[in-house]
mmCIF file of C-alpha atoms and ligand atoms in Angstrom:
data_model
loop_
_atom_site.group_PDB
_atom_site.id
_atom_site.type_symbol
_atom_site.label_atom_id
_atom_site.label_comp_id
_atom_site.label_asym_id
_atom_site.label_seq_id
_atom_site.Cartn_x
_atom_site.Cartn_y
_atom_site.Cartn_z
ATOM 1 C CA UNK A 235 0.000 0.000 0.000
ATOM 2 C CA UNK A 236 1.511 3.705 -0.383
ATOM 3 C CA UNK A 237 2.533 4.968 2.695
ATOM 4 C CA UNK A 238 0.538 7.254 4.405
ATOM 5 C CA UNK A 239 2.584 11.081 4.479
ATOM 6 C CA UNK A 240 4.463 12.166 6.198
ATOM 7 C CA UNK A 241 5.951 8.304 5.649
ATOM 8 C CA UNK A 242 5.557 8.742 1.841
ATOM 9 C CA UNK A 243 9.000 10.346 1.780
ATOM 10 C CA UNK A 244 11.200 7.966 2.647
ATOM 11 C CA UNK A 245 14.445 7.364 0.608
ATOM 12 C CA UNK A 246 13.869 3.793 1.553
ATOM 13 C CA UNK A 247 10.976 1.962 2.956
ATOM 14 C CA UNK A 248 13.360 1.506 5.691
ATOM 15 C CA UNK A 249 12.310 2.076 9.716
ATOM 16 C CA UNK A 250 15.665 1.514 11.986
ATOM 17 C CA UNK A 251 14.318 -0.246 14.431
ATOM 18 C CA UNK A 252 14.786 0.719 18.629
ATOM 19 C CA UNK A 253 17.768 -0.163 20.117
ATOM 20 C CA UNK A 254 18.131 -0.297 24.355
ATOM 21 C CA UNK A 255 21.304 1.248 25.267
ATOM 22 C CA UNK A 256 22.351 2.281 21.301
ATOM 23 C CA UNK A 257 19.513 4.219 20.147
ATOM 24 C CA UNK A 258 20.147 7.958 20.908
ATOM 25 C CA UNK A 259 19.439 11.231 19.123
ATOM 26 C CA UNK A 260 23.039 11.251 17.456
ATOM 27 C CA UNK A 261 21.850 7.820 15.792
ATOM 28 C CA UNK A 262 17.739 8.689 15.241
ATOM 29 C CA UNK A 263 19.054 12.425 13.619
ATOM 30 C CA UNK A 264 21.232 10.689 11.598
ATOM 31 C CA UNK A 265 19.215 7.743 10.338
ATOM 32 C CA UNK A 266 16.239 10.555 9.281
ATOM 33 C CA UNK A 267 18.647 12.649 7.645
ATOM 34 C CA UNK A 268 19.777 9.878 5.640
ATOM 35 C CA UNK A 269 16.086 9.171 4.816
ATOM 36 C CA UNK A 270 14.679 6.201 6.654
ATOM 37 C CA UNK A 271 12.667 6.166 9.646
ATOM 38 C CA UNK A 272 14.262 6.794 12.713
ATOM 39 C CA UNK A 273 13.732 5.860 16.317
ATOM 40 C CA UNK A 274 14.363 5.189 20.247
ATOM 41 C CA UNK A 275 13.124 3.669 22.915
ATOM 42 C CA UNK A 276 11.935 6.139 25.143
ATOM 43 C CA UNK A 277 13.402 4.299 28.610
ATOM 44 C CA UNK A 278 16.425 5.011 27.028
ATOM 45 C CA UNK A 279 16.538 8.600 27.677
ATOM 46 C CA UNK A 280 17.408 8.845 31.551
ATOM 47 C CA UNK A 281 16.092 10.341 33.978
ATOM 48 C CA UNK A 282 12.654 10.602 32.585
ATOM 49 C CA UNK A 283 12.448 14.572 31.760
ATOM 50 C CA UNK A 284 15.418 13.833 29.249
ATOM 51 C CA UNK A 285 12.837 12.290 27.103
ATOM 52 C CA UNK A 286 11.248 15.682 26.408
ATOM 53 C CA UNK A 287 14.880 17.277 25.587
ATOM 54 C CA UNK A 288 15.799 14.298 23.200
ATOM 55 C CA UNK A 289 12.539 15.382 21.342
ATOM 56 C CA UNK A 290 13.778 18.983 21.380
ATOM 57 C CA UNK A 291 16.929 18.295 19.808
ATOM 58 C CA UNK A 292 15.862 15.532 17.301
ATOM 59 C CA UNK A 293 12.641 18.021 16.484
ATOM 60 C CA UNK A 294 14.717 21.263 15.791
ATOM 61 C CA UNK A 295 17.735 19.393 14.115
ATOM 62 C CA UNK A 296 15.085 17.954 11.823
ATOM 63 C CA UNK A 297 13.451 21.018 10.664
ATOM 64 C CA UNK A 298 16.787 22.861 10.543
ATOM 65 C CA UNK A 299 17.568 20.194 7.894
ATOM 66 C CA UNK A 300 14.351 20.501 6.005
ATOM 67 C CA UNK A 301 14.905 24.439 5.542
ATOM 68 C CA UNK A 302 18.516 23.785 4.543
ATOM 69 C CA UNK A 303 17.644 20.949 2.297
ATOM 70 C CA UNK A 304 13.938 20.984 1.096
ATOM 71 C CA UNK A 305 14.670 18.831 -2.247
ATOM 72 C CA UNK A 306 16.190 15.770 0.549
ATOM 73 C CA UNK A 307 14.102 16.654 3.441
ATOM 74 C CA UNK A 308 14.227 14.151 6.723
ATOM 75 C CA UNK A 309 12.171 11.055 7.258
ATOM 76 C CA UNK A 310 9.690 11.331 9.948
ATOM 77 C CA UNK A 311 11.070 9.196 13.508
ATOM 78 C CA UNK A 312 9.436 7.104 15.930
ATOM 79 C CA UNK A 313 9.562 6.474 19.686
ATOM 80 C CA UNK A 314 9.017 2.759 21.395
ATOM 81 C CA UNK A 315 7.134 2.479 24.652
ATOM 82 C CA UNK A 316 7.719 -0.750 26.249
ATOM 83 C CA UNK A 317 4.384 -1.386 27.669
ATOM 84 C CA UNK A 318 4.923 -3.853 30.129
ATOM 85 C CA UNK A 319 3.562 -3.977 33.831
ATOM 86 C CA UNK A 320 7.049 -2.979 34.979
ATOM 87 C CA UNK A 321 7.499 0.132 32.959
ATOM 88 C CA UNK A 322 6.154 2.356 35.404
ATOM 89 C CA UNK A 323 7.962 5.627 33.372
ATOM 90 C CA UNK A 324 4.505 4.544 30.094
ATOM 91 C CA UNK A 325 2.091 7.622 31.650
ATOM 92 C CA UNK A 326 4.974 10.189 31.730
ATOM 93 C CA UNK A 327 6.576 9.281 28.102
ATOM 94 C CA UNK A 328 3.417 8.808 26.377
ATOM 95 C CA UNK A 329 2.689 12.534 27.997
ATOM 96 C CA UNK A 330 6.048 13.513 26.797
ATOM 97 C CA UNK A 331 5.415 12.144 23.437
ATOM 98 C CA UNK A 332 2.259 13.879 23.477
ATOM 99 C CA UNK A 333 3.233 17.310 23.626
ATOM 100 C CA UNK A 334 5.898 16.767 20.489
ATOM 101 C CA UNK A 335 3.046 15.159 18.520
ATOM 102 C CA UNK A 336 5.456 12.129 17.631
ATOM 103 C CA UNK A 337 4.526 10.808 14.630
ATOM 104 C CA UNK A 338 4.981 7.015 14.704
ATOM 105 C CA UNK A 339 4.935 4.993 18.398
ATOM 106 C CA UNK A 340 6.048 1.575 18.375
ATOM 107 C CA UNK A 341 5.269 -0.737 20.876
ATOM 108 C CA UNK A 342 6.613 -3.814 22.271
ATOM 109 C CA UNK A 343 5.852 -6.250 24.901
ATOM 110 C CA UNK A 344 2.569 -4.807 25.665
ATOM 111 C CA UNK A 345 -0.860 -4.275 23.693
ATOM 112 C CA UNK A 346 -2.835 -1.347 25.052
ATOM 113 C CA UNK A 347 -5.928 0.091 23.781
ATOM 114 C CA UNK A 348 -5.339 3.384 25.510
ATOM 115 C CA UNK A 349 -1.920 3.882 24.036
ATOM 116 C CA UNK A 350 -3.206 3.593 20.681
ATOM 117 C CA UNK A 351 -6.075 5.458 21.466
ATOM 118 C CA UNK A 352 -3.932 8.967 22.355
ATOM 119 C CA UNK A 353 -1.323 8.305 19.375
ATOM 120 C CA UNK A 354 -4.374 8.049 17.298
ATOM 121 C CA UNK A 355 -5.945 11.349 18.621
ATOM 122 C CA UNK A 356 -2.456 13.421 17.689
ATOM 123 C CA UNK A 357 -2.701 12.001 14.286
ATOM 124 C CA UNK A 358 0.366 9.701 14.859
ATOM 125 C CA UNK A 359 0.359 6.040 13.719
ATOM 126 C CA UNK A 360 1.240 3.145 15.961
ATOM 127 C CA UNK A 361 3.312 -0.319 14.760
ATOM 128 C CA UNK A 362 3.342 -2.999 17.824
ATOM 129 C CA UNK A 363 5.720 -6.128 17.476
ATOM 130 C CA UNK A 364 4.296 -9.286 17.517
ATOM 131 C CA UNK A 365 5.697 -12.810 17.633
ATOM 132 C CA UNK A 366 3.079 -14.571 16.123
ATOM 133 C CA UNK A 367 -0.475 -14.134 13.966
ATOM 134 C CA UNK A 368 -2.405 -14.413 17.434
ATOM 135 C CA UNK A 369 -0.649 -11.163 18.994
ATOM 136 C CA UNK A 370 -0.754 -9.780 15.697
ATOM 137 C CA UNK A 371 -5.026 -9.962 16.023
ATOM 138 C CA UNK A 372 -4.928 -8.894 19.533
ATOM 139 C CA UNK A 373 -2.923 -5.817 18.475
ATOM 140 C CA UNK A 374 -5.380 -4.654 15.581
ATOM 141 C CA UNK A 375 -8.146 -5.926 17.582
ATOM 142 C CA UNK A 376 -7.058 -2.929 20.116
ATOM 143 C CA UNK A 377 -6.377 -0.525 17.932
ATOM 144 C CA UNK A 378 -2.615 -0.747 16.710
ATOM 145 C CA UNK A 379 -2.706 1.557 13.167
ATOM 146 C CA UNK A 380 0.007 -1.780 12.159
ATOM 147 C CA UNK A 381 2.439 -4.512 13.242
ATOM 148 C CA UNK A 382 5.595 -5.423 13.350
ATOM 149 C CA UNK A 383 5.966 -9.444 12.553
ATOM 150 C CA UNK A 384 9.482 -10.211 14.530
ATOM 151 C CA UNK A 385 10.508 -12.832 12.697
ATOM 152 C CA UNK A 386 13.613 -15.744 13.363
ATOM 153 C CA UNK A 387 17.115 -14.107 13.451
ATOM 154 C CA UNK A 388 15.960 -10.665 14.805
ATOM 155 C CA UNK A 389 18.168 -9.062 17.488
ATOM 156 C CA UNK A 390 16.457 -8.368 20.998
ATOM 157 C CA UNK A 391 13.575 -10.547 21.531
ATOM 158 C CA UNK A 392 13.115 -12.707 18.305
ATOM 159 C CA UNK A 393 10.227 -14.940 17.725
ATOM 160 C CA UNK A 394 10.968 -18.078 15.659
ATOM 161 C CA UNK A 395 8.914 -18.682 12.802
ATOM 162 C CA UNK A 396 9.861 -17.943 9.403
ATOM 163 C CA UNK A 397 9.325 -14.626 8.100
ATOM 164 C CA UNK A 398 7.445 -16.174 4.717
ATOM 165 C CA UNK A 399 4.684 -18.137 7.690
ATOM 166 C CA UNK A 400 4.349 -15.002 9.356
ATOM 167 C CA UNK A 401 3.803 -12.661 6.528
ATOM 168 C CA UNK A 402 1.399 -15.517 4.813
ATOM 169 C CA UNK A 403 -0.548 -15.389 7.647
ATOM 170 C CA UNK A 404 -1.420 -11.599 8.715
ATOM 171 C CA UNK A 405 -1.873 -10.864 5.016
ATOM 172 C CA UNK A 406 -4.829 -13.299 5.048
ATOM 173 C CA UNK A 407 -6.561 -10.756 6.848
ATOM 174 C CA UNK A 408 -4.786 -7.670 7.363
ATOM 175 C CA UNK A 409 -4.427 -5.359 4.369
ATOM 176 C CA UNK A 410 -2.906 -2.548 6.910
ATOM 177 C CA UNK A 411 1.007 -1.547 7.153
ATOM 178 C CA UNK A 412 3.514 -3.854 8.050
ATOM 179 C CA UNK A 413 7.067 -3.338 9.010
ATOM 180 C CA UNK A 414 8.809 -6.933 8.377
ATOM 181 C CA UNK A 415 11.334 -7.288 11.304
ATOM 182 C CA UNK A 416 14.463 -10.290 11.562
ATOM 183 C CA UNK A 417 17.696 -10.135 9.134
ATOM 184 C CA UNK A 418 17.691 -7.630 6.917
ATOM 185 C CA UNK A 419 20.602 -5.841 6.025
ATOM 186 C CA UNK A 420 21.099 -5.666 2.437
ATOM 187 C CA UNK A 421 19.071 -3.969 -0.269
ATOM 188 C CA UNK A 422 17.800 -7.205 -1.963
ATOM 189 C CA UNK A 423 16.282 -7.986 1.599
ATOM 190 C CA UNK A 424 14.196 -4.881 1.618
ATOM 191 C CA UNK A 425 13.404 -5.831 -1.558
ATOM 192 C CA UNK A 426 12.503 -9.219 -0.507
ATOM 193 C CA UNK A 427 10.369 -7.526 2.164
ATOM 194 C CA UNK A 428 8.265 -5.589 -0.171
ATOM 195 C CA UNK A 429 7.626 -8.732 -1.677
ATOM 196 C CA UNK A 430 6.590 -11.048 0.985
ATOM 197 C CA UNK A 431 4.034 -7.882 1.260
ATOM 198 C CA UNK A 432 5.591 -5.785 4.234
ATOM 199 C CA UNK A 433 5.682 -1.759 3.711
ATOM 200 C CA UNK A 434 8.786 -1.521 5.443
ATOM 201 C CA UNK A 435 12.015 -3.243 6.263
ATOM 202 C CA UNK A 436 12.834 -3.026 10.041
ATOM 203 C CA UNK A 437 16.675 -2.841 10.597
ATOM 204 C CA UNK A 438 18.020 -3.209 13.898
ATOM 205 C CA UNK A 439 21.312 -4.637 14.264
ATOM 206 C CA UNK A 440 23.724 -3.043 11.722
ATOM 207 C CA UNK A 441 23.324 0.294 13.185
ATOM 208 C CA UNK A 442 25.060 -1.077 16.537
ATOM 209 C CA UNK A 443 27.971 -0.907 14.143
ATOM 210 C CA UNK A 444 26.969 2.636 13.138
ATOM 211 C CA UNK A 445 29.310 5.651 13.624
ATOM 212 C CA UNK A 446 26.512 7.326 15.850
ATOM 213 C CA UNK A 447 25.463 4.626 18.003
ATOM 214 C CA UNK A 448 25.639 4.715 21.471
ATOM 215 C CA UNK A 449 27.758 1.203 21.900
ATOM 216 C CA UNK A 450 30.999 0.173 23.076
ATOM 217 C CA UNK A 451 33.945 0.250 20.143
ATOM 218 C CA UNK A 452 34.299 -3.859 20.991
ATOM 219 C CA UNK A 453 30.352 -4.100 21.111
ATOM 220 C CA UNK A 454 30.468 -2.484 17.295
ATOM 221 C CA UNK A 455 33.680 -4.542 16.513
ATOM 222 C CA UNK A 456 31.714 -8.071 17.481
ATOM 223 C CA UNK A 457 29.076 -6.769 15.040
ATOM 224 C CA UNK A 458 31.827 -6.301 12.175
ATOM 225 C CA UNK A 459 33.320 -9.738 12.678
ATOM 226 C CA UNK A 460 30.390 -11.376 13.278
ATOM 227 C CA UNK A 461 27.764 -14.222 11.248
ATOM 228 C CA UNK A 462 24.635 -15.564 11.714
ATOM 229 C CA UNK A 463 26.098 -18.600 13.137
ATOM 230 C CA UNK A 464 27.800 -16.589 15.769
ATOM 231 C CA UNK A 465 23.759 -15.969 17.373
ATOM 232 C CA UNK A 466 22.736 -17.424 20.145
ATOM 233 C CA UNK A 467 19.328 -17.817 20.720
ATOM 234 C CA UNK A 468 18.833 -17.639 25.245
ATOM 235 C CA UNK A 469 15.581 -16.858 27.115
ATOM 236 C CA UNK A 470 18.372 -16.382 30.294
ATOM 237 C CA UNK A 471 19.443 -12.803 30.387
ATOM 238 C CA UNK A 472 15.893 -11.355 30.370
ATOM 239 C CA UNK A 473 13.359 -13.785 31.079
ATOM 240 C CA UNK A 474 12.244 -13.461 27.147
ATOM 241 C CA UNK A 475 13.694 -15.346 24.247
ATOM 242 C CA UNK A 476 16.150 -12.809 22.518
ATOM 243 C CA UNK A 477 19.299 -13.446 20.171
ATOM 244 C CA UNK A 478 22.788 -12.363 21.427
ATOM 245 C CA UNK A 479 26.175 -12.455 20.254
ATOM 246 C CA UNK A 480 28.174 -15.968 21.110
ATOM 247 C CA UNK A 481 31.268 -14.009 21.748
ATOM 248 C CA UNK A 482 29.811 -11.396 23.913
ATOM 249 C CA UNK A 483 28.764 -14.772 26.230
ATOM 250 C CA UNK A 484 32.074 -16.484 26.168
ATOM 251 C CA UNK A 485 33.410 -12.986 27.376
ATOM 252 C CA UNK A 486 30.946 -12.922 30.019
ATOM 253 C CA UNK A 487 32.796 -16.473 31.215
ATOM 254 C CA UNK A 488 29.413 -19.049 30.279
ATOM 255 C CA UNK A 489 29.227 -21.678 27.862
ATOM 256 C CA UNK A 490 26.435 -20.603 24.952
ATOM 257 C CA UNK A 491 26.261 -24.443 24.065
ATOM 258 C CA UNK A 492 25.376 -25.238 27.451
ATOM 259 C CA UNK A 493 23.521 -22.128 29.338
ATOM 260 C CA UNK A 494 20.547 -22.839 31.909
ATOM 261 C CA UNK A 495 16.973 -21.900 31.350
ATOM 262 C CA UNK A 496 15.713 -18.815 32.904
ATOM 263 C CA UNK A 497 12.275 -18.767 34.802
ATOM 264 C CA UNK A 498 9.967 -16.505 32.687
ATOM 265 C CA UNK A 499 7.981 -15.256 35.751
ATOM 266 C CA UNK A 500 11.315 -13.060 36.465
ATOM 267 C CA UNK A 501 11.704 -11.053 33.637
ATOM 268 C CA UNK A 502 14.143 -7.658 34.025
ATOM 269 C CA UNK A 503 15.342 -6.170 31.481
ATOM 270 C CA UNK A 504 18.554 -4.395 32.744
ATOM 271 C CA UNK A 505 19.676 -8.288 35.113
ATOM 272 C CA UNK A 506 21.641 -11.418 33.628
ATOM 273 C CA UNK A 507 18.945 -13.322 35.455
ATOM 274 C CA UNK A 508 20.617 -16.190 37.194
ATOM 275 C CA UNK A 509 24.155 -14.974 36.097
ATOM 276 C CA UNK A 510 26.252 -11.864 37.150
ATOM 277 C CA UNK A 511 26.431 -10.852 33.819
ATOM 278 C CA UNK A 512 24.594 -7.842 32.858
ATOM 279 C CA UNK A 513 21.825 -8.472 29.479
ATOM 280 C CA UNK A 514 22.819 -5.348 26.941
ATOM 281 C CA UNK A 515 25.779 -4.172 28.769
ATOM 282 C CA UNK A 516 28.064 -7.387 28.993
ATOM 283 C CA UNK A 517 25.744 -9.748 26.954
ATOM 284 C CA UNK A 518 25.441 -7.908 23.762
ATOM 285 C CA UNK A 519 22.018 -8.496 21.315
ATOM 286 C CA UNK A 520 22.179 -8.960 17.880
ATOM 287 C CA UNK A 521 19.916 -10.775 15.349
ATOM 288 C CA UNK A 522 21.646 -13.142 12.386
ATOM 289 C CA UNK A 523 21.767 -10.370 9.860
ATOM 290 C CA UNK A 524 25.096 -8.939 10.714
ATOM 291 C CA UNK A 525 27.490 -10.824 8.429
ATOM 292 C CA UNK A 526 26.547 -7.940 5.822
ATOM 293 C CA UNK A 527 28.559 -5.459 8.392
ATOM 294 C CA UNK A 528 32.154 -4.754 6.720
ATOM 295 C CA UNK A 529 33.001 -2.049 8.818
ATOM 296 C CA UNK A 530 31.824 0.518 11.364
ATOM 297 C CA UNK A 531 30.342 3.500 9.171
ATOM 298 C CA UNK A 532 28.255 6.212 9.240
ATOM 299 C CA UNK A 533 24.540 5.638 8.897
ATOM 300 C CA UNK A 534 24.640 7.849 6.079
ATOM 301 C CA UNK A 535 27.396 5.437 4.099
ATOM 302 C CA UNK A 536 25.039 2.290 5.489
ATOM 303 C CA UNK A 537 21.862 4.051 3.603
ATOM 304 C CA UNK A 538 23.641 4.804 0.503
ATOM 305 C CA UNK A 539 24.772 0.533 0.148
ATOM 306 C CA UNK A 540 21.129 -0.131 1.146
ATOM 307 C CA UNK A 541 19.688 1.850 -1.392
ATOM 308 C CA UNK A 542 22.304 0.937 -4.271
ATOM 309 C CA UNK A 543 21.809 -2.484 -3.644
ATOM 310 C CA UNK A 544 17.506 -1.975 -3.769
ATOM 311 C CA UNK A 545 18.130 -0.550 -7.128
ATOM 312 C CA UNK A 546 20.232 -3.006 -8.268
ATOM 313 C CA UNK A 547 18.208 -5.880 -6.825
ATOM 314 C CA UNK A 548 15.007 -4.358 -8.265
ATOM 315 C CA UNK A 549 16.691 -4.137 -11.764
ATOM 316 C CA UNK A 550 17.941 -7.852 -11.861
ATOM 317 C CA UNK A 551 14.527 -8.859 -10.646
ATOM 318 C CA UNK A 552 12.973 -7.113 -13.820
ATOM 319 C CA UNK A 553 15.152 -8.561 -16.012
ATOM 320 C CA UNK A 554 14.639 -12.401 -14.763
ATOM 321 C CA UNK A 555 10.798 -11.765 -14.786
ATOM 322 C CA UNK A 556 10.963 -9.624 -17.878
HETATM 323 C C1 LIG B 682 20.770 -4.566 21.064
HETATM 324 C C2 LIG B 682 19.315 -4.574 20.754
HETATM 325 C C3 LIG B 682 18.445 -3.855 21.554
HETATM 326 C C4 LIG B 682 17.068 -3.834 21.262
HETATM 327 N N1 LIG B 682 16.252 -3.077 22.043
HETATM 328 C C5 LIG B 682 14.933 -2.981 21.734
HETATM 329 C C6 LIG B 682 14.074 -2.139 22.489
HETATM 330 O O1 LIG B 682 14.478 -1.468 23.439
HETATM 331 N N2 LIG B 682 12.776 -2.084 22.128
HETATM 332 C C7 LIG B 682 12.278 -2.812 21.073
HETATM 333 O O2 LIG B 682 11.083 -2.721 20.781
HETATM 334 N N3 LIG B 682 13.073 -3.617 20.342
HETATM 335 C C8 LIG B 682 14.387 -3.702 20.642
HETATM 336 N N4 LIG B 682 15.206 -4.503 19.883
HETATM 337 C C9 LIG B 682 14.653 -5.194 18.727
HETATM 338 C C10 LIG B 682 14.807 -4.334 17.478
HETATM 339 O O3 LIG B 682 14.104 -3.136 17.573
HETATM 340 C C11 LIG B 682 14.355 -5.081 16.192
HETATM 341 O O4 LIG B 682 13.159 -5.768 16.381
HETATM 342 C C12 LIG B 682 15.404 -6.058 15.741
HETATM 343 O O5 LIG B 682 16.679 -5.531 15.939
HETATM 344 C C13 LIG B 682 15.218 -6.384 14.272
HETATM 345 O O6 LIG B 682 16.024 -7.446 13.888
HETATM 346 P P1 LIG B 682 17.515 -7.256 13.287
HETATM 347 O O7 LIG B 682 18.355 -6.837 14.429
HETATM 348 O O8 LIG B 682 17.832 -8.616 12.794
HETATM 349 O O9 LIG B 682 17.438 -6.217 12.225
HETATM 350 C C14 LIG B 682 16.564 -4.565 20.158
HETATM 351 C C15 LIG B 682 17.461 -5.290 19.363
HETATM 352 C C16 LIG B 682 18.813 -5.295 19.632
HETATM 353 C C17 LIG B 682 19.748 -6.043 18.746
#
């Protein structure tokens, strides 16, 4: 479907997905400057009244952009809201993101009507990430504007079924937007996307690697040298099922073949559950994408190989169907 403005002006149908710890306003600036979506999960702004300054700066940056530049103006950004019993920051962020009329809120871990319902009534569209095809009714059910299928492979907390079942599925009965989440890093994928019928490609884990990101030089590095058989795939750190990097757990002194089961009634985000290591800090996420990630670059740089790529994979697919 074309995407509803101000998301019809995208230099790629490209959101870069929220990342705890790395997402900041360096990275979310420079991802909408270079013409995808940009965004950040609002706990990561601390304490909570920084939330309202990130949207200052992101905000004014933004528009100075668009008067400098009108023929390449920004792409719109998002915030997430983890909505999750033990997020008790939701009522002041969603208040924060209120007054700067933020135009896309993406939710995880959490479907509320009443978030929806006050994105909705700024005129802001809402994406929540679901696992399955039975979250993904819930969601719409409540009022989510679209989803987010998080397909195997995707850093943070992956599902595991295949993107093609998930995709087959929601389209039966969902002609709303998608943003197709797990993987993708290269400009055939987005491509690929399109054509499983997503609107947009949701790209987490390269931008760890990103000039801008808010992550450790040896966190970025692991990214660089890593492959898809380098993922791990652990409910232990957080309680949830997520995807981290094998070498980031060896570092942390466990064994990844041989790590313990973590009791899902315990979930925190920010503990290493049963372990002393800390999930995000020491344990680093990453979905099986990565092995696209030659070097750590500016966004800008990442966007222009996306978008060459898209072009080239669009031409080669209109000559074999030609
Ligand atoms: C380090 C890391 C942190 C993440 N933090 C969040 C988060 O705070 N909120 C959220 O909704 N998703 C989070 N995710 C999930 C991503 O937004 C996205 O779903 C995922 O990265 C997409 O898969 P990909 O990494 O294979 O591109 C995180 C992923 C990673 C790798």
């Amino acid at each position: 479907m074309p995407l509803p403005a101000p998301f019809d002006r995208l230099r790629l149908p490209v959101i870069g997905s929220p990342l705890f710890i790395v997402s900041g306003p360096e990275l979310v600036i420079a991802q909408c400057k270079a013409g995808i979506v940009g965004s950040f999960p609002a706990l990561n702004a601390r304490p909570q009244s920084q939330v309202d300054e990130w949207l200052h700066q992101i905000t004014e940056e933004l528009a100075a952009h668009n008067r400098d530049n009108p023929d390449r103006p920004a792409a719109p950004f998002a915030v997430n809201q983890i909505v999750h019993k033990s997020n008790d920051r939701l009522d002041a962020d969603m208040a924060t993101c209120a007054k700067w009329q933020v135009p896309m809120v993406i939710t995880s871990l959490g479907a509320r009507e009443e978030v929806f319902s006050a994105v909705k009534g700024w005129g802001g569209i809402t994406l929540h990430d679901v696992i399955n095809d039975r979250f993904a009714r819930k969601a719409i059910e409540k009022g989510a504007t679209g989803l987010i299928p998080v397909a195997a492979g995707a850093g943070g907390h992956a599902g595991v079924l295949s993107p093609f079942a998930l995709m087959q599925e929601i389209r039966e009965w969902f002609d709303g937007l998608v943003a197709l989440s797990g993987s993708i890093a290269h400009g055939r994928s987005i491509l690929g996307a399109q054509a499983l019928g997503a609107d947009f490609a949701y790209i987490g884990s390269p931008w760890i690697a990103a000039t801008e990101a808010n992550a450790d030089e040896g966190y970025k590095q692991a990214i660089v040298e890593g492959r898809a058989e380098g993922i791990v795939y652990t409910n232990l750190f957080t309680g949830v099922h997520g995807n981290y990097l094998r070498s980031s757990i060896v570092g942390a002194g466990l064994d990844p073949d041989n790590l313990p089961e973590s009791d899902p009634s315990k979930m925190n985000f920010g503990s290493g559950g049963n372990t002393k290591a800390k999930a995000w800090k020491d344990i680093w996420g990453s979905g099986q994408g990565i092995g696209t990630v030659t070097k750590s670059a500016p966004v800008e740089e990442t966007v222009a190989r996306l978008e060459r790529e898209y072009i080239a994979a669009k031409e080669a697919l209109a000559k074999a169907t030609a």
